[in-house]
GROMACS .gro file of C-alpha atoms in nm:
model
  287
    1MET     CA    1   1.513   0.491   2.779
    2GLU     CA    2   1.543   0.449   2.400
    3ALA     CA    3   1.345   0.715   2.212
    4SER     CA    4   1.138   0.455   2.025
    5ASN     CA    5   1.035   0.302   2.358
    6ILE     CA    6   0.924   0.643   2.485
    7TYR     CA    7   0.714   0.690   2.171
    8TYR     CA    8   0.568   0.343   2.212
    9SER     CA    9   0.471   0.401   2.577
   10GLY     CA   10   0.291   0.716   2.478
   11PHE     CA   11   0.115   0.532   2.199
   12MET     CA   12  -0.015   0.270   2.441
   13ALA     CA   13  -0.191   0.540   2.642
   14LEU     CA   14  -0.346   0.670   2.322
   15ILE     CA   15  -0.469   0.320   2.238
   16VAL     CA   16  -0.668   0.304   2.562
   17ILE     CA   17  -0.822   0.646   2.502
   18THR     CA   18  -0.903   0.567   2.140
   19SER     CA   19  -1.065   0.235   2.231
   20LEU     CA   20  -1.292   0.404   2.482
   21VAL     CA   21  -1.397   0.673   2.235
   22THR     CA   22  -1.459   0.422   1.958
   23SER     CA   23  -1.664   0.200   2.186
   24ALA     CA   24  -1.882   0.491   2.289
   25LEU     CA   25  -1.963   0.575   1.927
   26ALA     CA   26  -1.991   0.220   1.791
   27ALA     CA   27  -2.274   0.139   1.554
   28ASN     CA   28  -2.487  -0.176   1.542
   29PHE     CA   29  -2.400  -0.413   1.258
   30PHE     CA   30  -2.763  -0.520   1.215
   31ASP     CA   31  -2.860  -0.159   1.149
   32ASP     CA   32  -2.560  -0.036   0.957
   33ILE     CA   33  -2.426  -0.305   0.725
   34ASP     CA   34  -2.543  -0.558   0.465
   35ILE     CA   35  -2.373  -0.893   0.410
   36THR     CA   36  -2.262  -0.889   0.046
   37PHE     CA   37  -2.129  -1.241  -0.004
   38GLY     CA   38  -2.052  -1.557   0.184
   39ASN     CA   39  -2.393  -1.617   0.347
   40GLN     CA   40  -2.322  -1.817   0.664
   41HIS     CA   41  -1.954  -1.737   0.639
   42ALA     CA   42  -2.044  -1.392   0.777
   43LYS     CA   43  -2.206  -1.380   1.123
   44ILE     CA   44  -2.336  -1.089   1.327
   45LEU     CA   45  -2.312  -1.169   1.698
   46ASN     CA   46  -2.387  -1.027   2.044
   47GLY     CA   47  -2.691  -0.829   1.942
   48GLY     CA   48  -2.513  -0.659   1.655
   49GLN     CA   49  -2.199  -0.556   1.843
   50ASP     CA   50  -1.963  -0.809   1.683
   51LEU     CA   51  -1.918  -0.958   1.338
   52THR     CA   52  -1.700  -1.240   1.207
   53LEU     CA   53  -1.597  -1.316   0.851
   54SER     CA   54  -1.475  -1.662   0.756
   55LEU     CA   55  -1.298  -1.815   0.459
   56ASP     CA   56  -1.275  -2.177   0.349
   57GLN     CA   57  -1.204  -2.346   0.017
   58TYR     CA   58  -1.562  -2.285  -0.093
   59SER     CA   59  -1.614  -1.918  -0.014
   60GLY     CA   60  -1.491  -1.605   0.153
   61SER     CA   61  -1.725  -1.341   0.293
   62GLY     CA   62  -1.781  -0.969   0.313
   63PHE     CA   63  -2.009  -0.679   0.399
   64GLN     CA   64  -2.076  -0.318   0.309
   65SER     CA   65  -2.228  -0.020   0.485
   66LYS     CA   66  -2.591   0.057   0.414
   67ASN     CA   67  -2.505   0.425   0.376
   68GLU     CA   68  -2.283   0.613   0.136
   69TYR     CA   69  -2.059   0.892   0.260
   70LEU     CA   70  -1.875   1.191   0.122
   71PHE     CA   71  -1.589   1.265   0.363
   72GLY     CA   72  -1.563   1.160   0.725
   73ARG     CA   73  -1.379   0.958   0.985
   74PHE     CA   74  -1.425   0.581   0.969
   75ASP     CA   75  -1.316   0.354   1.256
   76MET     CA   76  -1.322  -0.023   1.276
   77GLN     CA   77  -1.171  -0.257   1.532
   78LEU     CA   78  -1.029  -0.578   1.384
   79LYS     CA   79  -0.870  -0.894   1.514
   80LEU     CA   80  -0.704  -1.073   1.225
   81VAL     CA   81  -0.681  -1.440   1.129
   82PRO     CA   82  -0.441  -1.608   1.376
   83ALA     CA   83  -0.164  -1.865   1.321
   84ASN     CA   84  -0.110  -1.971   0.957
   85SER     CA   85  -0.293  -1.703   0.758
   86ALA     CA   86  -0.082  -1.733   0.442
   87GLY     CA   87  -0.275  -1.658   0.125
   88THR     CA   88  -0.559  -1.479   0.303
   89VAL     CA   89  -0.646  -1.111   0.272
   90THR     CA   90  -0.861  -0.930   0.529
   91THR     CA   91  -0.984  -0.585   0.431
   92PHE     CA   92  -1.142  -0.263   0.558
   93TYR     CA   93  -1.182   0.005   0.294
   94LEU     CA   94  -1.392   0.274   0.130
   95SER     CA   95  -1.498   0.256  -0.234
   96SER     CA   96  -1.731   0.407  -0.490
   97GLN     CA   97  -1.862   0.199  -0.778
   98GLY     CA   98  -1.823   0.185  -1.154
   99ALA     CA   99  -1.549   0.277  -1.398
  100GLY     CA  100  -1.328   0.553  -1.270
  101HIS     CA  101  -1.404   0.461  -0.911
  102ASP     CA  102  -1.237   0.605  -0.600
  103GLU     CA  103  -1.105   0.381  -0.321
  104ILE     CA  104  -0.910   0.406   0.006
  105ASP     CA  105  -0.768   0.073   0.123
  106PHE     CA  106  -0.653  -0.106   0.433
  107GLU     CA  107  -0.564  -0.464   0.336
  108PHE     CA  108  -0.402  -0.715   0.570
  109LEU     CA  109  -0.195  -0.980   0.393
  110GLY     CA  110  -0.159  -1.301   0.589
  111ASN     CA  111   0.156  -1.502   0.641
  112SER     CA  112   0.276  -1.839   0.760
  113SER     CA  113   0.291  -1.901   1.134
  114GLY     CA  114   0.557  -1.698   1.312
  115ASN     CA  115   0.590  -1.440   1.034
  116PRO     CA  116   0.432  -1.095   1.051
  117TYR     CA  117   0.131  -0.964   0.865
  118THR     CA  118   0.175  -0.703   0.593
  119ILE     CA  119  -0.046  -0.395   0.626
  120HIS     CA  120  -0.111  -0.281   0.270
  121THR     CA  121  -0.251   0.067   0.195
  122ASN     CA  122  -0.354   0.221  -0.136
  123VAL     CA  123  -0.548   0.517  -0.275
  124TYR     CA  124  -0.744   0.517  -0.601
  125ALA     CA  125  -0.877   0.831  -0.769
  126GLN     CA  126  -1.078   0.820  -1.091
  127GLY     CA  127  -0.993   0.453  -1.135
  128LYS     CA  128  -0.618   0.490  -1.093
  129GLY     CA  129  -0.429   0.347  -0.797
  130ASN     CA  130  -0.064   0.237  -0.793
  131LYS     CA  131  -0.002   0.432  -0.473
  132GLU     CA  132   0.086   0.147  -0.241
  133GLN     CA  133   0.259   0.169   0.093
  134GLN     CA  134   0.315  -0.136   0.313
  135PHE     CA  135   0.401  -0.172   0.679
  136ARG     CA  136   0.476  -0.437   0.938
  137PRO     CA  137   0.265  -0.404   1.254
  138TRP     CA  138   0.450  -0.319   1.576
  139PHE     CA  139   0.204  -0.547   1.763
  140ASP     CA  140   0.040  -0.884   1.711
  141PRO     CA  141  -0.284  -0.804   1.523
  142THR     CA  142  -0.427  -1.151   1.588
  143THR     CA  143  -0.439  -1.164   1.969
  144ALA     CA  144  -0.641  -0.849   2.045
  145PHE     CA  145  -0.856  -0.591   1.869
  146HIS     CA  146  -0.690  -0.282   1.727
  147THR     CA  147  -0.858   0.026   1.582
  148TYR     CA  148  -0.798   0.103   1.214
  149THR     CA  149  -0.908   0.448   1.098
  150ILE     CA  150  -0.946   0.630   0.768
  151VAL     CA  151  -0.986   1.008   0.787
  152TRP     CA  152  -1.099   1.147   0.451
  153ASN     CA  153  -1.149   1.517   0.395
  154SER     CA  154  -1.107   1.758   0.107
  155GLN     CA  155  -0.743   1.830   0.195
  156ARG     CA  156  -0.601   1.489   0.278
  157ILE     CA  157  -0.648   1.122   0.365
  158ILE     CA  158  -0.495   0.995   0.689
  159PHE     CA  159  -0.450   0.627   0.775
  160LEU     CA  160  -0.425   0.557   1.150
  161ILE     CA  161  -0.382   0.252   1.371
  162ASP     CA  162  -0.485   0.295   1.735
  163ASN     CA  163  -0.490   0.669   1.662
  164ILE     CA  164  -0.128   0.660   1.543
  165PRO     CA  165  -0.093   0.804   1.192
  166ILE     CA  166   0.096   0.578   0.953
  167ARG     CA  167   0.030   0.752   0.622
  168VAL     CA  168  -0.100   1.079   0.479
  169PHE     CA  169  -0.208   1.128   0.118
  170ASN     CA  170  -0.249   1.496   0.043
  171ASN     CA  171  -0.470   1.665  -0.215
  172TYR     CA  172  -0.240   1.784  -0.494
  173GLU     CA  173  -0.504   1.843  -0.758
  174ALA     CA  174  -0.345   2.181  -0.826
  175SER     CA  175  -0.041   1.988  -0.951
  176GLY     CA  176  -0.252   1.757  -1.168
  177VAL     CA  177  -0.279   1.465  -0.924
  178PRO     CA  178  -0.632   1.315  -0.910
  179TYR     CA  179  -0.788   1.315  -0.563
  180PRO     CA  180  -1.105   1.137  -0.444
  181LYS     CA  181  -1.343   1.417  -0.355
  182SER     CA  182  -1.668   1.395  -0.553
  183GLN     CA  183  -1.779   1.030  -0.555
  184PRO     CA  184  -1.963   0.904  -0.245
  185MET     CA  185  -1.818   0.585  -0.101
  186ARG     CA  186  -1.944   0.299   0.112
  187VAL     CA  187  -1.747   0.116   0.378
  188TYR     CA  188  -1.652  -0.238   0.279
  189ALA     CA  189  -1.485  -0.533   0.451
  190SER     CA  190  -1.399  -0.880   0.330
  191LEU     CA  191  -1.196  -1.194   0.389
  192TRP     CA  192  -1.087  -1.376   0.075
  193ASN     CA  193  -0.825  -1.601  -0.080
  194ALA     CA  194  -0.546  -1.432  -0.276
  195ASP     CA  195  -0.272  -1.691  -0.262
  196ASP     CA  196  -0.169  -1.608  -0.617
  197TRP     CA  197  -0.007  -1.287  -0.486
  198ALA     CA  198  -0.073  -1.208  -0.119
  199THR     CA  199   0.207  -1.395   0.058
  200GLN     CA  200   0.563  -1.358  -0.071
  201GLY     CA  201   0.433  -1.279  -0.418
  202GLY     CA  202   0.225  -1.596  -0.430
  203ARG     CA  203   0.505  -1.834  -0.338
  204VAL     CA  204   0.331  -1.939  -0.014
  205LYS     CA  205  -0.015  -2.085  -0.074
  206THR     CA  206  -0.320  -2.112   0.148
  207ASP     CA  207  -0.320  -2.428   0.362
  208TRP     CA  208  -0.683  -2.534   0.345
  209THR     CA  209  -0.631  -2.793   0.618
  210LYS     CA  210  -0.627  -2.494   0.855
  211ALA     CA  211  -0.967  -2.363   0.734
  212PRO     CA  212  -1.194  -2.203   0.825
  213PHE     CA  213  -0.996  -1.883   0.866
  214THR     CA  214  -1.180  -1.622   1.073
  215ALA     CA  215  -1.136  -1.248   1.128
  216SER     CA  216  -1.338  -1.048   1.380
  217TYR     CA  217  -1.480  -0.695   1.354
  218ARG     CA  218  -1.639  -0.469   1.613
  219ASN     CA  219  -1.700  -0.105   1.706
  220PHE     CA  220  -1.765   0.026   1.356
  221ASN     CA  221  -1.817   0.401   1.358
  222ALA     CA  222  -1.875   0.638   1.066
  223ASN     CA  223  -1.856   0.996   1.188
  224ALA     CA  224  -1.919   1.119   0.836
  225ASN     CA  225  -2.143   1.304   0.596
  226MET     CA  226  -2.410   1.065   0.468
  227VAL     CA  227  -2.522   1.095   0.107
  228GLY     CA  228  -2.869   0.993  -0.003
  229PRO     CA  229  -3.227   1.115  -0.033
  230LYS     CA  230  -3.174   1.316   0.286
  231PRO     CA  231  -2.807   1.413   0.309
  232THR     CA  232  -2.690   1.474   0.664
  233ALA     CA  233  -2.393   1.613   0.846
  234SER     CA  234  -2.187   1.374   1.055
  235GLU     CA  235  -2.395   1.177   1.300
  236ASN     CA  236  -2.260   1.326   1.622
  237ASN     CA  237  -2.200   1.673   1.474
  238ASN     CA  238  -1.830   1.650   1.562
  239GLN     CA  239  -1.655   1.734   1.238
  240ALA     CA  240  -1.301   1.774   1.364
  241TRP     CA  241  -1.206   1.531   1.088
  242SER     CA  242  -1.303   1.787   0.822
  243THR     CA  243  -0.982   1.983   0.875
  244GLN     CA  244  -0.773   1.716   1.048
  245GLY     CA  245  -0.402   1.711   0.971
  246LEU     CA  246  -0.086   1.629   1.162
  247ASP     CA  247   0.033   1.837   1.455
  248ALA     CA  248   0.389   1.816   1.588
  249ALA     CA  249   0.310   1.502   1.790
  250GLY     CA  250   0.148   1.342   1.486
  251ARG     CA  251   0.453   1.417   1.274
  252ASN     CA  252   0.674   1.252   1.534
  253ARG     CA  253   0.452   0.944   1.540
  254ILE     CA  254   0.430   0.904   1.164
  255ARG     CA  255   0.806   0.952   1.137
  256TRP     CA  256   0.854   0.672   1.393
  257VAL     CA  257   0.622   0.436   1.205
  258GLN     CA  258   0.761   0.509   0.860
  259THR     CA  259   1.122   0.485   0.975
  260LYS     CA  260   1.089   0.159   1.165
  261TYR     CA  261   0.794  -0.028   1.010
  262MET     CA  262   0.746   0.076   0.647
  263ILE     CA  263   0.856  -0.201   0.410
  264TYR     CA  264   0.744  -0.058   0.075
  265ASN     CA  265   0.678   0.291  -0.056
  266TYR     CA  266   0.587   0.346  -0.421
  267CYS     CA  267   0.751   0.687  -0.397
  268ASN     CA  268   1.089   0.515  -0.354
  269ASP     CA  269   1.040   0.263  -0.637
  270ASN     CA  270   1.241   0.418  -0.919
  271ALA     CA  271   1.249   0.091  -1.112
  272ARG     CA  272   0.869   0.088  -1.127
  273PHE     CA  273   0.855   0.443  -1.264
  274PRO     CA  274   1.144   0.470  -1.514
  275GLY     CA  275   0.996   0.790  -1.654
  276GLY     CA  276   1.013   0.958  -1.314
  277LEU     CA  277   0.832   0.923  -0.984
  278PRO     CA  278   0.468   1.036  -0.962
  279THR     CA  279   0.422   1.410  -0.912
  280GLU     CA  280   0.294   1.380  -0.555
  281CYS     CA  281   0.609   1.199  -0.448
  282LYS     CA  282   0.801   1.521  -0.493
  283ARG     CA  283   0.559   1.723  -0.280
  284SER     CA  284   0.520   1.561   0.060
  285LYS     CA  285   0.733   1.343   0.284
  286TYR     CA  286   0.434   1.179   0.446
  287LEU     CA  287   0.254   1.030   0.147
   0.00000   0.00000   0.00000
């Protein structure tokens, strides 16, 4: 059997395990999030277990967590806009507020029917981003729910899909690279129109005859340190995320993803950085 197929078979078993764990820990959207824009374009369903965001020519929609967090593991299951999703952007991310904000992004850039989504990741620290990596999914993200995870601790940020690591951004403050570590962040999600840039650099526009576009969310879990009047440790007291890194199996998985499915890495974009690649690009293979 081809090595990539062996990896993939193992990943499928992990998906089942991860889905069960995430379901067991899932929060209730009524209790844990606030709708931030879109009014009736955002709907909480099934007693708070499910949520849909919709976009039409009049409005997109979005929500944020009621709580702020400083480090943790954040899981969300998403099923993305099906069929012709060109011009649309679905998001799941962490962000602080104000000038010099920190942010950790999953953004899903839609495409015309039959073409794959782009999974766009980025990290901002003290208001500065420009650390994009993009991937093609190795599955259809529109036909079933998949679990998207951000692990954020003082040493590193890990992006995972179905518990498969796709990216690591390490803390290289000692080398002068800003790292998000002191500003509490909320969880955000949104569905909005970005047809000026999202699909093939803006060449493919949103087809409003296909509206409304709808993305579905479920099984949100923040196993994280809450910040507020009464700061708390992570809700289930399982803080494995606080030192989480990549073991040998994780390094094999991220190598598989980055070799076969990465389509853009800022650390390889010499034309964008004529004065030399960013410092962190010289430090770690798995940025």
